[in-house]
Coordinates of C-alpha atoms in Angstrom, one line a residue:
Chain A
X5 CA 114.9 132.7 65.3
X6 CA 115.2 134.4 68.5
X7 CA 110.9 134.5 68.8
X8 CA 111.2 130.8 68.2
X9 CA 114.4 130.3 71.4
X10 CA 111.7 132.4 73.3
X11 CA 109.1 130.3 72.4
X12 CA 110.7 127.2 73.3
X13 CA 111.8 128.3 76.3
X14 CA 108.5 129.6 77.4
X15 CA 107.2 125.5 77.0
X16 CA 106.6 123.8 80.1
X17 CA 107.9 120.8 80.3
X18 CA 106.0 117.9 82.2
X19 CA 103.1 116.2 82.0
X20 CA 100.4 114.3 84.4
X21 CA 98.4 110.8 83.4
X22 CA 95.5 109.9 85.9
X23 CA 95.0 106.2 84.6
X24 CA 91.7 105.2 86.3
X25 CA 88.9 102.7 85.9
X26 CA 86.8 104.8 83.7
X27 CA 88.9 107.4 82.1
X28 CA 92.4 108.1 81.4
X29 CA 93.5 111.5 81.6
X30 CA 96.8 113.3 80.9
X31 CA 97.3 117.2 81.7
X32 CA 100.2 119.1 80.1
X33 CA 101.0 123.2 80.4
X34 CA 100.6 125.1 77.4
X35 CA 102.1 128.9 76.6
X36 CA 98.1 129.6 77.5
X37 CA 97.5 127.5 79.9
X38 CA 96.6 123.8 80.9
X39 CA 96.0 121.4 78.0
X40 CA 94.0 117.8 79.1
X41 CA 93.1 114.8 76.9
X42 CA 91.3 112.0 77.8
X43 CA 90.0 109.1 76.4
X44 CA 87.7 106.2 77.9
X45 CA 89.5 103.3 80.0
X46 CA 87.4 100.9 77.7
X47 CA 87.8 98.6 74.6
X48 CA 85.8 96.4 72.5
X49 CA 86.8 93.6 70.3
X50 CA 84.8 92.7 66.9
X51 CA 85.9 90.1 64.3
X52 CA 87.2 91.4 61.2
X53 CA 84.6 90.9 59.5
X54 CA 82.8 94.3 60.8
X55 CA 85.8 95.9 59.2
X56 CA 83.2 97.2 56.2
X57 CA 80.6 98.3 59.0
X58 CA 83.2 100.5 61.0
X59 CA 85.0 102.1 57.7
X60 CA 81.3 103.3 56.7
X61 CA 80.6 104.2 59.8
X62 CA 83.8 106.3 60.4
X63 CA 84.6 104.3 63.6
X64 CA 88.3 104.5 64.2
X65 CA 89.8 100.7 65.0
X66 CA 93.4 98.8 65.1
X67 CA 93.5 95.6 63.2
X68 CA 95.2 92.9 65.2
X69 CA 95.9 89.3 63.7
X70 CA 92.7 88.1 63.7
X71 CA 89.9 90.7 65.3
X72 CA 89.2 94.3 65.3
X73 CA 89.8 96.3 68.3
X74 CA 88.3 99.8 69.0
X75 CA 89.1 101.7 71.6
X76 CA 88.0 104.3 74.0
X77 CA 85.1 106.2 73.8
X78 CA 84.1 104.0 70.5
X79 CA 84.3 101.3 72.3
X80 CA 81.1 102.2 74.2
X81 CA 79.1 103.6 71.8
X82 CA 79.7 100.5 69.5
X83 CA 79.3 97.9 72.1
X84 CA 75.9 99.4 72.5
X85 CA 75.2 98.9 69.1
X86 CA 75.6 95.5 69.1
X87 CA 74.4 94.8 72.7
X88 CA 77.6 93.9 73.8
X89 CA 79.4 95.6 77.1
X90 CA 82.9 97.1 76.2
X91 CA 85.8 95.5 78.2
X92 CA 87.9 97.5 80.7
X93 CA 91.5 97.1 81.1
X94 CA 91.3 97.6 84.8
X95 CA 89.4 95.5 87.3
X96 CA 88.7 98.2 90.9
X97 CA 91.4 100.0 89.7
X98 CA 94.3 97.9 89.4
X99 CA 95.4 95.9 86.3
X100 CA 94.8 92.3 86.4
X101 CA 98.5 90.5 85.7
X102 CA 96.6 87.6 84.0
X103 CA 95.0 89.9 81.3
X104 CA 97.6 90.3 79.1
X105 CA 95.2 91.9 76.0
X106 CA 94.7 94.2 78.8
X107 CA 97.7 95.4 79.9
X108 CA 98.3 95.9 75.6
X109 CA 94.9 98.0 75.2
X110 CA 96.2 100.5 78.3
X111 CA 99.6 101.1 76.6
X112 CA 97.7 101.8 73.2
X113 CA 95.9 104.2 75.2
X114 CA 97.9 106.1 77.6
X115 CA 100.3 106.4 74.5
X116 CA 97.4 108.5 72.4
X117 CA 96.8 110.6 75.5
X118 CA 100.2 111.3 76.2
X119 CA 101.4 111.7 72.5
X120 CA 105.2 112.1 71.7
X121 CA 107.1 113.8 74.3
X122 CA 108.7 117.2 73.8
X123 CA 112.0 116.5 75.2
X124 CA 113.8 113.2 75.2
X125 CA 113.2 111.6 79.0
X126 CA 110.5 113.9 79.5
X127 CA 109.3 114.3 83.7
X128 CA 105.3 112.2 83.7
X129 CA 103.9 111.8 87.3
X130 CA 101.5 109.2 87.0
X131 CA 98.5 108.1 89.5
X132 CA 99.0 105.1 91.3
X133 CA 96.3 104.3 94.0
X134 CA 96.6 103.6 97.6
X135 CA 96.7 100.0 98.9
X136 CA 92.9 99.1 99.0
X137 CA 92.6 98.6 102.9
X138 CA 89.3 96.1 102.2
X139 CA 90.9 93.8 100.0
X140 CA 93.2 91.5 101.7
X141 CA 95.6 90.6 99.5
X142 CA 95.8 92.6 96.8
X143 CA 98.7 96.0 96.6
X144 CA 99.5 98.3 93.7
X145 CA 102.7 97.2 93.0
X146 CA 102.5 95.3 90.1
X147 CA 100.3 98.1 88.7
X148 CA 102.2 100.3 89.5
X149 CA 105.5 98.4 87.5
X150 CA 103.3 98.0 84.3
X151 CA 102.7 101.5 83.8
X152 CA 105.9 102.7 84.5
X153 CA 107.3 100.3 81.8
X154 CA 104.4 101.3 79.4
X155 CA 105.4 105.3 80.1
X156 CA 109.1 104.8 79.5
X157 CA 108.2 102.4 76.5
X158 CA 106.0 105.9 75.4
X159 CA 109.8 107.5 75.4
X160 CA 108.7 109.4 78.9
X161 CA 110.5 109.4 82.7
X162 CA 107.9 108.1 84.9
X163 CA 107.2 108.7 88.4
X164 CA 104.5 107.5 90.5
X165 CA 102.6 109.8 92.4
X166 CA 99.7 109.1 95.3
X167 CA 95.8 109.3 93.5
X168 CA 94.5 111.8 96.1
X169 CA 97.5 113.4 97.3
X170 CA 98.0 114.6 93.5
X171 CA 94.1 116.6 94.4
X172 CA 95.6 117.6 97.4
X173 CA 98.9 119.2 95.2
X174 CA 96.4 121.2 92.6
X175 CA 93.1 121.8 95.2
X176 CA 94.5 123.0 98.8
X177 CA 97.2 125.6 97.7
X178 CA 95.6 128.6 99.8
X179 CA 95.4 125.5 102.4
X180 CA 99.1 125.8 102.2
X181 CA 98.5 121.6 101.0
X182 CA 96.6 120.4 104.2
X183 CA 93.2 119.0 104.0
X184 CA 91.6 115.4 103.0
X185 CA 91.5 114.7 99.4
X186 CA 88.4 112.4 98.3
X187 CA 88.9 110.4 94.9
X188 CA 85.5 108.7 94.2
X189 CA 86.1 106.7 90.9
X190 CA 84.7 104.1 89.0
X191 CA 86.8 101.2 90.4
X192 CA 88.1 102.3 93.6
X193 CA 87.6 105.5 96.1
X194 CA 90.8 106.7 97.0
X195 CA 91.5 109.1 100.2
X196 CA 94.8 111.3 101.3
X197 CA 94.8 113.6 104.6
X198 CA 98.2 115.7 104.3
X199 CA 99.4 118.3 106.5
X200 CA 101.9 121.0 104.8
X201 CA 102.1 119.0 101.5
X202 CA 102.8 116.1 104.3
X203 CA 100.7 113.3 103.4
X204 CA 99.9 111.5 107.0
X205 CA 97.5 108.7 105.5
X206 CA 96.3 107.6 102.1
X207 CA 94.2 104.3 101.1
X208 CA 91.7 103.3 99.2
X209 CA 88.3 101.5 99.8
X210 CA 86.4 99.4 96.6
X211 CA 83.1 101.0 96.5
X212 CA 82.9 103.4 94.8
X213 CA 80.7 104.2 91.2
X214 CA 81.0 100.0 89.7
X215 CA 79.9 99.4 93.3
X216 CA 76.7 101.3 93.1
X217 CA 75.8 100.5 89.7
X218 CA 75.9 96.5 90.6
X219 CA 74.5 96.9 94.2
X220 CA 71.2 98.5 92.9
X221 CA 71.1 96.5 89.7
X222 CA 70.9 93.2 92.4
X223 CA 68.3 95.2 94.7
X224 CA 66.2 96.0 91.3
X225 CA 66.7 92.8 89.1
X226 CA 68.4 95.0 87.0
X227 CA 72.1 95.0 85.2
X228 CA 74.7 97.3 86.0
X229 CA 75.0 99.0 82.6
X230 CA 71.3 100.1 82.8
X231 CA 71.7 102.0 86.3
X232 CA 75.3 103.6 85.0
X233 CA 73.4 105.0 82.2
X234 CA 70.5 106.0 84.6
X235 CA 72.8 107.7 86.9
X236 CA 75.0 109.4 83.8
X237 CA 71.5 110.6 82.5
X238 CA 71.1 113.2 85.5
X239 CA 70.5 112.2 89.0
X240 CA 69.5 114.6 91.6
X241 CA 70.9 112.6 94.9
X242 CA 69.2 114.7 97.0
X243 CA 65.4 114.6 95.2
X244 CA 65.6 110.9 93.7
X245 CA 62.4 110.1 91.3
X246 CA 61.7 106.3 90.8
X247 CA 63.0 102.7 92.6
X248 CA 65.5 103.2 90.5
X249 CA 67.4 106.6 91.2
X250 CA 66.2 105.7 95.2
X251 CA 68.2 102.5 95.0
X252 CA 71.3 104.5 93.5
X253 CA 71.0 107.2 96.5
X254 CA 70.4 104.3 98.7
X255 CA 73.7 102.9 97.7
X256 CA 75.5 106.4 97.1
X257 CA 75.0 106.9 100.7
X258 CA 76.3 103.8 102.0
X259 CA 79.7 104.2 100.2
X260 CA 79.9 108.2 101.6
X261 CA 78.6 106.6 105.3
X262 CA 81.6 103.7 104.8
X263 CA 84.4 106.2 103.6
X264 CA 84.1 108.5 106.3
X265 CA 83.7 105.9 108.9
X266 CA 86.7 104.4 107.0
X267 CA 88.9 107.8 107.2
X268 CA 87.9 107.8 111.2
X269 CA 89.4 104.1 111.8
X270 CA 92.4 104.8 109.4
X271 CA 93.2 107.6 111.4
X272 CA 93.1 106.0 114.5
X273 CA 96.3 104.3 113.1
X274 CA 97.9 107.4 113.0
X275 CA 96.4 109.5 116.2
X276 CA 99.1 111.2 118.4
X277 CA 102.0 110.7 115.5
X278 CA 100.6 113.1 113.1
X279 CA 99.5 116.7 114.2
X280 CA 96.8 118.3 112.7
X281 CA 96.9 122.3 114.8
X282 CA 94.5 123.7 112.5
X283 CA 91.1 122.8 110.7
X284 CA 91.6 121.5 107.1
X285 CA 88.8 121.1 104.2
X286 CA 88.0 118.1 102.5
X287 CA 88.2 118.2 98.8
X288 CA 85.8 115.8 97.0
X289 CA 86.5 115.1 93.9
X290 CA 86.0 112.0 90.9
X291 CA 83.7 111.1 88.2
X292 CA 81.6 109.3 90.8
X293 CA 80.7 112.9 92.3
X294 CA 79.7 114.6 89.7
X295 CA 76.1 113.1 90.5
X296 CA 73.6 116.4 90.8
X297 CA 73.5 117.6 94.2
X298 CA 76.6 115.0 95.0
X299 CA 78.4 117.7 97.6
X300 CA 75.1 119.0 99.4
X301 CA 74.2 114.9 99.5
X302 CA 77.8 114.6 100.8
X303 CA 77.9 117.5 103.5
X304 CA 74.5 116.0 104.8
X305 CA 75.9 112.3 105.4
X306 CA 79.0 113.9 106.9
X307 CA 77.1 116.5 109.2
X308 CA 75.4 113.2 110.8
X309 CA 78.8 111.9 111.9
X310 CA 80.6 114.9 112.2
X311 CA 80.6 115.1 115.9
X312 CA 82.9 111.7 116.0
X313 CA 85.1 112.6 113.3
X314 CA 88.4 112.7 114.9
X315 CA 89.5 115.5 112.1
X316 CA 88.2 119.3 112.5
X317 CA 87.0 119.8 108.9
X318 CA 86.6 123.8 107.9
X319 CA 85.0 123.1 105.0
X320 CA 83.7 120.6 102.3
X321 CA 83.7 121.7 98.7
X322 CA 84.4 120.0 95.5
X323 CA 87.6 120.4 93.4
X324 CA 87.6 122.5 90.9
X325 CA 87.6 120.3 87.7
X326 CA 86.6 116.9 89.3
X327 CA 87.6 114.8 85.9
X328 CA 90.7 116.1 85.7
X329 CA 91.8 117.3 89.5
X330 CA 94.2 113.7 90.0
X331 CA 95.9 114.5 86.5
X332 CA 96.3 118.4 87.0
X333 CA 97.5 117.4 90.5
X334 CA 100.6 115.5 88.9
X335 CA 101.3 118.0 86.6
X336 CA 101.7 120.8 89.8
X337 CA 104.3 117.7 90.7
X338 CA 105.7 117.0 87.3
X339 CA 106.5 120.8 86.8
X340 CA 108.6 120.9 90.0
X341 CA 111.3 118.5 88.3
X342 CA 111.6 120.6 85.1
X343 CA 112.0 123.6 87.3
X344 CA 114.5 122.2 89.8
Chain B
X24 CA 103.4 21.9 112.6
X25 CA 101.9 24.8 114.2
X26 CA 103.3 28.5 113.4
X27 CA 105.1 30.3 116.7
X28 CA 103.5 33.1 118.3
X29 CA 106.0 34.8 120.5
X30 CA 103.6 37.8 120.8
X31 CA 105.6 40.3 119.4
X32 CA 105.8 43.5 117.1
X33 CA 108.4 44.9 115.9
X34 CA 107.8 48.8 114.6
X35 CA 110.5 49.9 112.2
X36 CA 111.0 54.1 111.9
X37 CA 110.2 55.5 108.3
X38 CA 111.3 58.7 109.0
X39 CA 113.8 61.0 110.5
X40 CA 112.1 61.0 114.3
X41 CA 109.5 59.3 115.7
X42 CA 107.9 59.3 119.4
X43 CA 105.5 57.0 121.1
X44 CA 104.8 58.5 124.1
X45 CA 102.4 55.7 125.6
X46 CA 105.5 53.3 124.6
X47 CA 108.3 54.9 125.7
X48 CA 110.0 55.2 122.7
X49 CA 112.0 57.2 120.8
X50 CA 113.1 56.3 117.2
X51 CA 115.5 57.2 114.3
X52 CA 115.7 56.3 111.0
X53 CA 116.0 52.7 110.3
X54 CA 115.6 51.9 113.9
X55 CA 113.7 48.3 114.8
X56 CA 111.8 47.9 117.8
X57 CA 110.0 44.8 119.9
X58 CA 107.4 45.6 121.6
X59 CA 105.0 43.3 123.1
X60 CA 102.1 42.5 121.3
X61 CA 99.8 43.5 123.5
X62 CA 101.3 46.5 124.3
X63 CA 101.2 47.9 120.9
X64 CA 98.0 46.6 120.3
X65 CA 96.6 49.1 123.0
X66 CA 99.5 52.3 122.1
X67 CA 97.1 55.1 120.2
X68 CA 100.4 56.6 119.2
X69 CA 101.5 53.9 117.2
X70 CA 98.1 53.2 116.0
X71 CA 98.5 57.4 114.9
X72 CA 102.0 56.9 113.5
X73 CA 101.0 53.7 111.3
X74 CA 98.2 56.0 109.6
X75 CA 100.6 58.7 109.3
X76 CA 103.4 56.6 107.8
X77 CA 106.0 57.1 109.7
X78 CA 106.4 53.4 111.0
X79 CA 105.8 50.2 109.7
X80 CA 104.9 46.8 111.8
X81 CA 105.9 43.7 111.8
X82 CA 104.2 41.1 113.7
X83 CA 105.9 37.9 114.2
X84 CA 103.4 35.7 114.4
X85 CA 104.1 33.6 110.8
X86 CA 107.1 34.3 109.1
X87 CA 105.5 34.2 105.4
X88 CA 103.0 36.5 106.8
X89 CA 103.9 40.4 106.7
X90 CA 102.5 42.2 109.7
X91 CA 99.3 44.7 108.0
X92 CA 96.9 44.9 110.4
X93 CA 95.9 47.2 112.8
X94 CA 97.7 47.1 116.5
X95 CA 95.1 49.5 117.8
X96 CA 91.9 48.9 119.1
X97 CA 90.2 50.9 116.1
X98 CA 89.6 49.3 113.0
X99 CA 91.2 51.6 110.6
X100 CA 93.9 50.2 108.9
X101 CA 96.8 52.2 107.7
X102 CA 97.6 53.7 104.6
X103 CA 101.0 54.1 104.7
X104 CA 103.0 53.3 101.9
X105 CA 104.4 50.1 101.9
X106 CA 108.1 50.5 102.5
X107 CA 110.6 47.8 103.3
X108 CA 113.9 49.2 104.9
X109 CA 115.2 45.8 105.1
X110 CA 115.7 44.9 101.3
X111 CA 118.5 46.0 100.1
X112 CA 118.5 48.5 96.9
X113 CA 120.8 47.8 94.3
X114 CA 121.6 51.4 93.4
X115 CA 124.5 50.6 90.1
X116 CA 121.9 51.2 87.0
X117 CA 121.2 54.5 88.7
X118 CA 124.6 55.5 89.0
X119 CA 125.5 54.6 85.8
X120 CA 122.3 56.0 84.0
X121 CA 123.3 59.4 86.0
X122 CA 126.8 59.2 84.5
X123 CA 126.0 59.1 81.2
X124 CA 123.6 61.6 81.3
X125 CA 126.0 63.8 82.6
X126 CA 128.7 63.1 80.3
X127 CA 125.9 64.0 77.5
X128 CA 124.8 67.1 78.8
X129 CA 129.1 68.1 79.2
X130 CA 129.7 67.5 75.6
X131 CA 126.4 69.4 74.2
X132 CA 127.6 72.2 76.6
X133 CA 131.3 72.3 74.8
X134 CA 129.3 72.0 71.4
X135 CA 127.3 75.1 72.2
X136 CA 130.1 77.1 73.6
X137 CA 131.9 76.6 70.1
X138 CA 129.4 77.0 68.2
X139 CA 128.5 81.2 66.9
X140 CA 125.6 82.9 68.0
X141 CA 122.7 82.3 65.9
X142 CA 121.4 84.9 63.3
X143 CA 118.1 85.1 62.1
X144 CA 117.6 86.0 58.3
X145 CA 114.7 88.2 58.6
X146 CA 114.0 88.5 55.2
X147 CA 113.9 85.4 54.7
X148 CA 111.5 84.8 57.8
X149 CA 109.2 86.9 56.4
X150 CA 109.1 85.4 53.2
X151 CA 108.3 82.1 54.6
X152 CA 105.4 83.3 57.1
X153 CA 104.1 85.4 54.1
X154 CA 103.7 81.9 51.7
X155 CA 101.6 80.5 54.9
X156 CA 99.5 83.1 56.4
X157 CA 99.7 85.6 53.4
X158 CA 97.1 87.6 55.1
X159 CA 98.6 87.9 58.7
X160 CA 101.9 89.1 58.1
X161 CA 103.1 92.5 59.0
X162 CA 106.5 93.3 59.7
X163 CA 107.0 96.2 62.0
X164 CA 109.8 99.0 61.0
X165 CA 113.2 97.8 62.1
X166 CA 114.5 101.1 62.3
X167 CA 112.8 101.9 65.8
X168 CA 115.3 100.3 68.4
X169 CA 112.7 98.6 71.3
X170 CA 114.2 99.6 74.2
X171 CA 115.0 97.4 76.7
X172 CA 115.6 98.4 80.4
X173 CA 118.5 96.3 82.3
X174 CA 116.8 97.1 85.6
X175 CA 113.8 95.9 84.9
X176 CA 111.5 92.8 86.1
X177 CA 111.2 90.9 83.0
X178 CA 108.1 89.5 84.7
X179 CA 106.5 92.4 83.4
X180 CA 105.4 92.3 79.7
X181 CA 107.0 94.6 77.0
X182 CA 105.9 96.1 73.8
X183 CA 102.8 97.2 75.4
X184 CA 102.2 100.5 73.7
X185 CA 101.4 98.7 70.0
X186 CA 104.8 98.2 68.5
X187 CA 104.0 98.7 65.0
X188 CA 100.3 99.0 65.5
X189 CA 99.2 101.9 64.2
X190 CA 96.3 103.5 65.9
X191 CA 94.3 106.9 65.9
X192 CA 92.3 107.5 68.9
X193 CA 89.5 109.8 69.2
X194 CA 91.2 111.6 72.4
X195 CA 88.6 114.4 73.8
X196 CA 91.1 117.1 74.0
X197 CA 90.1 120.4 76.6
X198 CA 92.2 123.7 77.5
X199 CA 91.9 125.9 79.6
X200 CA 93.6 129.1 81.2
X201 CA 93.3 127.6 84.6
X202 CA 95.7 129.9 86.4
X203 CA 95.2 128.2 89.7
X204 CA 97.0 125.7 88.8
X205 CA 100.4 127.6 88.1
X206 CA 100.2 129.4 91.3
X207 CA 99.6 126.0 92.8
X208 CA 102.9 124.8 91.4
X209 CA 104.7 128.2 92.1
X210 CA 103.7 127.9 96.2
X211 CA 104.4 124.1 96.1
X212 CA 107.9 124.9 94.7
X213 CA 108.0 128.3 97.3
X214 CA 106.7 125.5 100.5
X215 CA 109.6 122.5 99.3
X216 CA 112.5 125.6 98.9
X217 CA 111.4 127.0 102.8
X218 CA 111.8 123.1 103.8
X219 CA 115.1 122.7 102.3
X220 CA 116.7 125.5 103.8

């Protein structure tokens, strides 16, 4: 009995979910170390008639009133099957308040990655992204209320937590949390600059990887799907072969060009009321980057403007685990409530 | 035996203020105005406020004729609704119609009131769906409270995590030592502590 008190005691409590475009990811501690799950932000709807298909075919689905829905990474590989796209419950990151079979198929899945809590009330920092500062119009804070009801609703305490501030919390540590955190997703790319574990600016721009995938698709005549799975396949950014991996550099530099020149105007919101003394790194990180040669192709774009960039950057390197970073980030955050 | 023409219009206000600079006017609601003919015929401001709606004319040039056209050199006739201050509204059926509506809606409010809160026999619910849609029915357990947050907005859906649907996802799980990580949280909590003090 008193191995199993140890035991328990030893459990970390807390947990992170990074809810993007593409994936959603939740990070908990083990007695070992970090455990993540993740499933694909993604669903596809059959009639239920294709029941027979998916039992033979061991394709795990949920049977709603009249249709068939699978989710996450099944969703994918059987909407490809039947030529079909699989639907995504969020549209450039944020969750569209009209789709309510939407807003359902997220709290199906963020309640499979997060399981059952271990403790009643349980601590869960979840990513919410900045304000997108090119569309007009449109804030997080409706997203942001329908996962926090979905999170309690999975028996957890929720708390929001900043996309690429949470990269800053588990990537600049030896930076004592100072640098600029990068977030290139699916649906939106997300940036923090923080000073001391400070954050002095954060926002989000709407290219990033969906934006690639349909601006080459229209320069080629192609479809979107085709160039994702082009780019998934291995691209070398930095030695493209084809019209079609040039026309996904082609657009991969223009969102680096228009996030860095988007970090320079943001901070000239903020010049002379947040001090930078020293140097700080930027931290690229995403699913969007993990494009061959993405950080070389990355420090090349930057090194052309770096002489205007109002930031002194000591280095650029890529965070550690790029899937996970945001979700490992809000764990760092999520364990500070269990210990406090 | 001829009609008189005594050359006059007379602009009644429609709304709560009008002006007509070029006239010199200034009117309230209900107010009635001559003006001479010719002068309204040339005043682009009452021309305007005819189109707009906010005055009607009347031209006294025939009684049995009601004033219409245009004052303005512009052709355009106006579009205004046709409202006639000057007949008088006989406002009792209203009244009365409001009355006993309200009286109505009083009673079903004490009826309510007395009546007990409603209870719905589940069972018996179920049974009933079950002989119509056989196929479609699927009670969820009852012995799972759904919670329900007072402090909530209830614009935002509940029962979005599947009450009752069961489902099995195919979640990719990964571990890993990653020690960097728990000296991360260890010199956060170390950088928050040296802030507090």
């Amino acid at each position: 009995m008193a191995k199993a008190q140890v035991q328990e005691d030893q459990v970390c409590q807390g947990c992170g979910l990074d809810c993007g475009t593409g994936n959603v990811v939740a990070a908990r501690k083990t007695l070992t170390g970090v455990e993540t799950k993740r499933v694909r932000d993604a669903f596809l709807e059959l009639p239920l008639e294709s029941k027979k298909m998916l039992k033979l075919a061991n394709v795990s689905y949920v049977e709603r009133a009249d249709e068939l829905l699978i989710l996450g990474d099944a969703a994918l590989d059987t909407a490809n099957i039947f030529g079909r796209e699989a639907r995504r419950p969020l549209s450039a990151g944020l969750i569209s308040a009209s789709d309510l079979d939407a807003m359902e198929i997220l709290g199906l899945l963020i309640k499979n990655v997060l399981g059952v809590p271990q403790v009643p009330y349980e601590h869960c920092y979840f990513s919410v992204p900045a304000a997108p500062v090119d569309r007009p119009g449109h804030d997080v804070i409706y997203h942001r209320g329908v996962l926090e009801k979905i999170i309690k609703e999975c028996g957890y305490t929720p708390t929001a937590g900043n996309e690429s501030m949470a990269i800053i919390f588990s990537e600049t540590a030896k930076e004592n949390f100072s640098g600029i955190a990068l977030s290139f997703g699916a649906g939106m790319s997300n940036c923090a600059l923080a000073m001391n574990t400070i954050e002095g600016l954060s926002f989000s721009v709407s290219r990033a990887g969906d934006w690639i995938d349909k601006g080459a698709a229209t320069s080629l005549g192609s479809t979107a799907s085709r160039l994702c799975s082009i780019k998934e396949r291995g691209l070398d950014l930095n030695a493209p072969v084809g019209r079609e991996q040039e026309a996904l550099v082609f657009y991969y530099r223009s969102m680096v060009e228009y996030v860095i020149d988007q970090i320079a105007l943001q901070f000239a919101t903020i010049a002379g009321k947040f001090s930078i003394p020293k140097p700080i790194p930027i931290i690229v990180s995403g699913g969007t980057s993990k494009a061959g040669g993405f950080l070389e192709f990355f420090q090349g774009v930057f090194d052309k403007k770096r002489k205007r960039f109002p930031v002194e950057v000591s280095e650029i390197r890529a965070a550690s685990d790029p899937l996970n970073a945001v979700a490992n980030g809000l764990l760092v955050q999520a364990m500070q409530e269990e210990d406090a | 035996m001829p009609l008189p023409v005594n050359g006059e219009v007379t602009i009644i206000c429609l709304t709560d203020l009008v002006e007509l600079p070029d006239l010199g006017l200034r009117l309230t609601r209900g107010t009635k105005v001559g003006v001479p003919l010719s002068s309204a015929m040339k005043s682009r401001d009452l021309s305007k406020a005819k189109m707009d709606g906010t005055v009607s004319t009347q031209t006294l040039r025939a009684s049995a004729i009601r004033a219409q056209e245009h004052v303005s050199s512009d052709t355009t006739t106006s579009q205004a609704p046709r409202y006639n201050p000057v007949a008088p509204v006989d406002l009792t059926p209203l009244l009365e119609a409001i009355r006993v509506l309200t009286e109505e809606v009083r009673a079903m409010r004490v009826e309510l009131a007395a009546r007990p809160a409603a209870v719905i026999n589940m069972d018996l619910l179920v049974a009933r769906l079950r002989e119509v849609t056989p196929d479609k029915v699927r009670e969820a357990p009852r012995d799972e409270p759904r919670v329900v947050f007072q402090d909530e907005p209830m614009f935002i859906p509940s029962g979005l995590t599947g009450d009752g649907l069961e489902t099995s996802l195919d979640v990719a799980a990964h571990s890993s030592e990653a020690p960097g990580l728990t000296d991360a949280a260890k010199a956060l909590k170390t950088v928050r502590s040296a802030r507090r003090r």
